[in-house]
Short mmCIF file of N, CA and C in Angstrom, two decimals:
data_model
loop_
_atom_site.label_atom_id
_atom_site.label_comp_id
_atom_site.label_asym_id
_atom_site.label_seq_id
_atom_site.Cartn_x
_atom_site.Cartn_y
_atom_site.Cartn_z
N UNK A 3 0.98 -1.27 0.04
CA UNK A 3 0.24 0.02 0.07
C UNK A 3 1.14 0.97 -0.14
N UNK A 4 1.90 1.08 0.95
CA UNK A 4 2.85 2.30 0.86
C UNK A 4 3.33 2.65 -0.54
N UNK A 5 3.76 1.69 -1.08
CA UNK A 5 4.44 1.90 -2.27
C UNK A 5 3.49 2.79 -3.45
N UNK A 6 1.93 2.45 -3.22
CA UNK A 6 1.29 3.02 -4.51
C UNK A 6 1.25 4.46 -3.37
N UNK A 7 0.90 4.73 -2.41
CA UNK A 7 0.98 6.26 -2.35
C UNK A 7 1.87 7.00 -2.57
N UNK A 8 3.29 6.78 -2.59
CA UNK A 8 4.80 7.22 -2.60
C UNK A 8 4.80 7.34 -4.31
N UNK A 9 4.50 6.08 -4.78
CA UNK A 9 4.49 6.42 -6.43
C UNK A 9 3.25 7.62 -6.99
N UNK A 10 1.75 7.63 -6.26
CA UNK A 10 0.85 8.71 -6.59
C UNK A 10 1.28 9.94 -6.07
N UNK A 11 1.84 10.25 -4.87
CA UNK A 11 2.41 11.27 -4.50
C UNK A 11 3.39 12.04 -5.51
N UNK A 12 4.03 11.04 -5.61
CA UNK A 12 5.47 11.47 -6.96
C UNK A 12 4.80 12.16 -7.81
N UNK A 13 4.05 10.86 -8.78
CA UNK A 13 3.25 11.25 -10.14
C UNK A 13 2.80 12.79 -10.04
N UNK A 14 1.85 13.07 -8.82
CA UNK A 14 1.13 14.32 -9.13
C UNK A 14 2.19 15.37 -8.81
N UNK A 15 3.28 15.31 -8.58
CA UNK A 15 4.36 16.33 -8.44
C UNK A 15 4.97 16.32 -9.85
N UNK A 16 4.67 15.18 -10.35
CA UNK A 16 5.59 15.12 -11.86
C UNK A 16 4.63 16.07 -12.81
N UNK A 17 3.54 15.49 -12.41
CA UNK A 17 2.69 16.36 -13.37
C UNK A 17 2.29 17.60 -13.54
N UNK A 18 2.10 18.18 -11.92
CA UNK A 18 2.22 19.74 -11.60
C UNK A 18 3.33 20.12 -12.61
N UNK A 19 4.42 19.51 -12.15
CA UNK A 19 5.73 20.19 -12.73
C UNK A 19 6.05 20.14 -13.99
N UNK A 20 5.14 19.14 -14.94
CA UNK A 20 5.46 19.32 -16.10
C UNK A 20 4.75 20.33 -17.00
N UNK A 21 3.36 20.75 -16.21
CA UNK A 21 2.64 21.84 -16.77
C UNK A 21 3.11 23.16 -16.33
N UNK A 22 3.98 23.26 -14.94
CA UNK A 22 4.57 24.55 -14.78
C UNK A 22 5.69 24.52 -15.96
N UNK A 23 6.00 23.77 -16.06
CA UNK A 23 7.71 23.88 -17.50
C UNK A 23 7.07 24.22 -18.65
N UNK A 24 5.88 23.32 -18.82
CA UNK A 24 5.04 23.68 -20.20
C UNK A 24 4.99 25.06 -20.39
N UNK A 25 4.08 26.00 -19.36
CA UNK A 25 3.68 27.56 -19.33
C UNK A 25 3.18 27.61 -20.62
N UNK A 26 1.67 26.88 -20.89
CA UNK A 26 1.22 27.11 -22.46
C UNK A 26 1.67 27.04 -23.84
N UNK A 27 3.34 26.22 -23.97
CA UNK A 27 4.04 26.09 -25.03
C UNK A 27 3.46 24.47 -25.36
N UNK A 28 2.76 24.01 -26.12
CA UNK A 28 2.21 22.90 -26.50
C UNK A 28 2.26 22.46 -27.92
N UNK A 29 3.84 22.29 -27.86
CA UNK A 29 4.20 21.63 -29.27
C UNK A 29 4.80 20.53 -29.16
N UNK A 30 5.16 20.49 -30.39
CA UNK A 30 5.91 18.28 -30.41
C UNK A 30 7.71 18.64 -30.04
N UNK A 31 8.21 19.96 -30.31
CA UNK A 31 9.89 19.88 -29.45
C UNK A 31 9.46 20.07 -27.74
N UNK A 32 8.54 20.64 -27.53
CA UNK A 32 8.35 20.82 -26.03
C UNK A 32 7.84 19.43 -25.32
N UNK A 33 7.14 18.95 -26.01
CA UNK A 33 6.85 17.12 -25.56
C UNK A 33 8.40 16.90 -25.68
N UNK A 34 8.98 16.60 -26.92
CA UNK A 34 10.25 15.38 -26.56
C UNK A 34 11.38 16.18 -25.73
N UNK A 35 11.52 17.93 -25.33
CA UNK A 35 11.96 17.95 -24.32
C UNK A 35 11.91 17.17 -22.88
N UNK A 36 10.77 17.56 -22.59
CA UNK A 36 9.59 17.02 -21.19
C UNK A 36 10.27 15.37 -21.28
N UNK A 37 10.34 14.59 -22.63
CA UNK A 37 10.68 13.31 -22.33
C UNK A 37 12.23 13.03 -22.15
N UNK A 38 12.65 13.76 -22.64
CA UNK A 38 14.34 13.32 -22.64
C UNK A 38 14.71 13.77 -21.44
N UNK A 39 14.08 14.89 -20.92
CA UNK A 39 15.03 15.28 -19.54
C UNK A 39 13.88 14.04 -18.35
N UNK A 40 12.90 13.54 -18.67
CA UNK A 40 12.46 12.96 -17.76
C UNK A 40 13.03 11.31 -17.50
N UNK A 41 13.84 11.09 -18.91
CA UNK A 41 14.60 10.01 -19.12
C UNK A 41 15.76 9.96 -18.81
N UNK A 42 16.76 11.46 -19.13
CA UNK A 42 17.71 11.87 -18.63
C UNK A 42 17.48 11.30 -16.58
N UNK A 43 16.66 12.29 -16.11
CA UNK A 43 16.43 12.11 -14.76
C UNK A 43 16.44 10.69 -14.21
N UNK A 44 15.39 10.03 -14.99
CA UNK A 44 15.08 8.50 -14.77
C UNK A 44 16.56 7.59 -14.64
N UNK A 45 17.40 7.90 -15.36
CA UNK A 45 18.74 7.54 -15.73
C UNK A 45 19.51 7.40 -14.21
N UNK A 46 19.40 8.93 -14.44
CA UNK A 46 20.34 9.39 -13.19
C UNK A 46 19.88 8.94 -11.79
N UNK A 47 18.01 9.30 -11.48
CA UNK A 47 18.03 8.20 -10.13
C UNK A 47 17.83 7.10 -10.06
N UNK A 48 17.95 5.95 -11.20
CA UNK A 48 17.83 4.63 -11.08
C UNK A 48 19.55 4.26 -10.95
N UNK A 49 20.15 4.89 -11.45
CA UNK A 49 21.37 4.56 -10.91
C UNK A 49 22.33 4.88 -9.30
N UNK A 50 20.96 6.07 -9.13
CA UNK A 50 21.25 6.31 -7.53
C UNK A 50 20.44 5.45 -6.41
N UNK A 51 19.56 4.58 -7.20
CA UNK A 51 19.11 3.97 -6.38
C UNK A 51 17.84 4.75 -5.76
N UNK A 52 17.07 5.35 -6.50
CA UNK A 52 16.19 6.32 -5.56
C UNK A 52 14.93 5.59 -5.40
N UNK A 53 14.16 6.24 -4.76
CA UNK A 53 12.66 5.88 -4.00
C UNK A 53 11.73 5.66 -5.26
N UNK A 54 10.42 4.67 -5.22
CA UNK A 54 9.56 4.70 -5.94
C UNK A 54 9.18 6.14 -5.92
N UNK A 55 9.01 6.78 -5.17
CA UNK A 55 8.41 8.50 -5.57
C UNK A 55 8.88 9.14 -6.32
N UNK A 56 10.74 9.09 -6.61
CA UNK A 56 11.06 10.10 -7.40
C UNK A 56 10.73 9.21 -9.11
N UNK A 57 11.05 7.90 -8.69
CA UNK A 57 11.31 7.22 -10.00
C UNK A 57 10.06 6.93 -11.00
N UNK A 58 9.30 5.70 -10.65
CA UNK A 58 8.04 5.55 -11.14
C UNK A 58 6.94 6.72 -10.45
N UNK A 59 7.30 7.51 -9.67
CA UNK A 59 6.22 8.49 -9.49
C UNK A 59 6.40 9.57 -10.12
N UNK A 60 7.34 10.28 -9.33
CA UNK A 60 7.89 11.91 -10.11
C UNK A 60 8.47 11.60 -11.88
N UNK A 61 9.03 10.90 -12.12
CA UNK A 61 9.59 10.75 -13.66
C UNK A 61 8.41 10.22 -14.45
N UNK A 62 7.43 9.60 -13.84
CA UNK A 62 6.25 8.78 -14.75
C UNK A 62 5.26 9.98 -14.89
N UNK A 63 4.75 10.44 -13.83
CA UNK A 63 4.13 11.47 -14.12
C UNK A 63 4.58 13.06 -14.83
N UNK A 64 5.73 12.99 -14.76
CA UNK A 64 6.52 14.04 -15.53
C UNK A 64 6.52 13.98 -17.12
N UNK A 65 6.64 12.77 -17.33
CA UNK A 65 7.11 12.25 -18.78
C UNK A 65 5.52 12.77 -19.38
N UNK A 66 5.19 12.28 -20.44
CA UNK A 66 3.73 12.13 -21.23
C UNK A 66 3.91 11.07 -22.37
N UNK A 67 3.78 9.65 -21.96
CA UNK A 67 3.53 8.72 -22.75
C UNK A 67 2.40 9.11 -23.54
N UNK A 68 1.29 9.19 -23.21
CA UNK A 68 0.00 9.34 -23.70
C UNK A 68 -0.07 10.34 -24.98
N UNK A 69 0.58 11.51 -24.80
CA UNK A 69 0.68 12.36 -25.68
C UNK A 69 1.73 12.07 -26.72
N UNK A 70 2.67 11.33 -26.38
CA UNK A 70 3.53 11.01 -27.21
C UNK A 70 2.89 9.71 -28.16
N UNK A 71 2.14 8.72 -27.87
CA UNK A 71 1.12 7.67 -28.47
C UNK A 71 0.61 8.56 -29.54
N UNK A 72 -0.60 9.40 -29.10
CA UNK A 72 -1.29 9.90 -29.68
C UNK A 72 -0.57 10.66 -31.10
N UNK A 73 0.77 11.56 -30.79
CA UNK A 73 1.54 11.97 -31.74
C UNK A 73 2.09 11.21 -32.77
N UNK A 74 2.62 10.28 -32.15
CA UNK A 74 3.56 8.90 -32.91
C UNK A 74 2.52 8.38 -33.98
N UNK A 75 1.44 8.22 -33.85
CA UNK A 75 0.62 7.23 -34.71
C UNK A 75 0.56 8.39 -36.00
N UNK A 76 0.48 9.65 -36.00
CA UNK A 76 0.58 10.73 -37.29
C UNK A 76 1.91 10.47 -37.60
N UNK A 77 2.77 10.54 -36.94
CA UNK A 77 4.22 10.94 -37.64
C UNK A 77 5.18 10.06 -37.12
N UNK A 78 5.54 9.04 -37.80
CA UNK A 78 6.64 7.94 -37.63
C UNK A 78 7.99 8.47 -37.29
N UNK A 79 8.13 9.60 -37.77
CA UNK A 79 9.51 10.06 -37.88
C UNK A 79 9.67 10.77 -35.97
N UNK A 80 8.80 11.19 -36.01
CA UNK A 80 8.69 11.82 -34.77
C UNK A 80 9.21 11.04 -33.36
N UNK A 81 8.15 9.55 -33.55
CA UNK A 81 8.12 8.75 -33.13
C UNK A 81 10.13 8.07 -33.07
N UNK A 82 10.10 7.90 -34.36
CA UNK A 82 11.40 7.62 -34.03
C UNK A 82 12.32 7.98 -33.51
N UNK A 83 12.55 9.57 -33.75
CA UNK A 83 13.30 10.59 -33.28
C UNK A 83 13.01 10.69 -31.29
N UNK A 84 12.02 10.60 -30.77
CA UNK A 84 11.59 10.26 -29.50
C UNK A 84 12.27 9.49 -28.72
N UNK A 85 11.85 7.88 -29.58
CA UNK A 85 12.57 7.09 -28.71
C UNK A 85 14.57 6.98 -29.02
N UNK A 86 15.05 7.97 -29.93
CA UNK A 86 16.76 7.73 -29.66
C UNK A 86 16.89 8.99 -29.17
N UNK A 87 15.87 9.43 -28.85
CA UNK A 87 16.58 11.37 -27.87
C UNK A 87 15.95 10.36 -26.33
N UNK A 88 15.33 9.82 -26.27
CA UNK A 88 14.91 9.37 -25.19
C UNK A 88 15.97 8.54 -24.54
N UNK A 89 16.29 7.57 -24.91
CA UNK A 89 17.02 6.46 -24.81
C UNK A 89 18.18 7.03 -24.59
N UNK A 90 18.75 7.86 -25.93
CA UNK A 90 20.32 8.52 -25.15
C UNK A 90 20.21 9.05 -24.31
N UNK A 91 18.92 10.25 -23.83
CA UNK A 91 19.10 10.64 -22.46
C UNK A 91 19.10 10.18 -21.22
N UNK A 92 18.40 9.02 -21.00
CA UNK A 92 18.69 8.06 -20.11
C UNK A 92 19.94 6.98 -20.02
N UNK A 93 20.58 7.15 -20.83
CA UNK A 93 22.19 6.29 -21.03
C UNK A 93 22.94 7.67 -20.63
N UNK A 94 22.60 8.60 -20.90
CA UNK A 94 23.74 10.07 -20.76
C UNK A 94 23.32 10.04 -18.88
N UNK A 95 22.12 9.86 -18.23
CA UNK A 95 21.91 10.06 -17.17
C UNK A 95 22.51 8.79 -16.49
N UNK A 96 22.43 7.58 -16.81
CA UNK A 96 22.99 6.61 -16.24
C UNK A 96 24.60 6.72 -16.24
N UNK A 97 24.98 7.09 -17.11
CA UNK A 97 26.55 7.44 -17.15
C UNK A 97 27.34 8.45 -16.38
N UNK A 98 26.41 9.59 -16.62
CA UNK A 98 26.58 10.54 -16.21
C UNK A 98 26.82 10.67 -14.27
N UNK A 99 25.72 10.00 -13.84
CA UNK A 99 25.49 9.80 -12.58
C UNK A 99 26.77 8.68 -11.80
N UNK A 100 26.90 7.90 -12.80
CA UNK A 100 28.26 6.61 -12.66
C UNK A 100 29.75 7.54 -12.58
N UNK A 101 29.59 8.76 -13.20
CA UNK A 101 30.71 9.07 -13.10
C UNK A 101 31.16 10.31 -11.86
N UNK A 102 29.86 10.76 -11.61
CA UNK A 102 29.75 11.23 -10.11
C UNK A 102 29.41 10.74 -8.94
N UNK A 103 29.35 9.72 -8.49
CA UNK A 103 29.13 8.88 -7.58
C UNK A 103 30.45 7.78 -7.32
N UNK A 104 30.78 7.89 -6.07
CA UNK A 104 32.01 7.45 -5.82
C UNK A 104 32.01 5.95 -5.78
N UNK A 105 33.18 5.19 -6.06
CA UNK A 105 32.76 3.57 -6.12
C UNK A 105 32.76 3.17 -4.85
N UNK A 106 31.72 1.67 -4.87
CA UNK A 106 31.52 1.46 -3.18
C UNK A 106 32.91 0.55 -3.24
#
């Protein structure tokens, strides 16, 4: 039960953060930026062993998979670009976090 409470609270914070960051800009490029930032953050947070509040919750609420899917059905190029950018962002987050974290 605690898992769901923390994930839900994180998702609420992530969704509000996305709404604030969008600030009325509702374009494909803004959505790509949001999803790339969320993917990068997820890479960093996963590497650091962050809680479900930040990973599943915040990053899940911050990114917008439903909007991506609606747009992807209209333009396959955008869909492929988003996948490449978000996977690269997550990889950079994982690698960057690894470089800044002392070895155990």
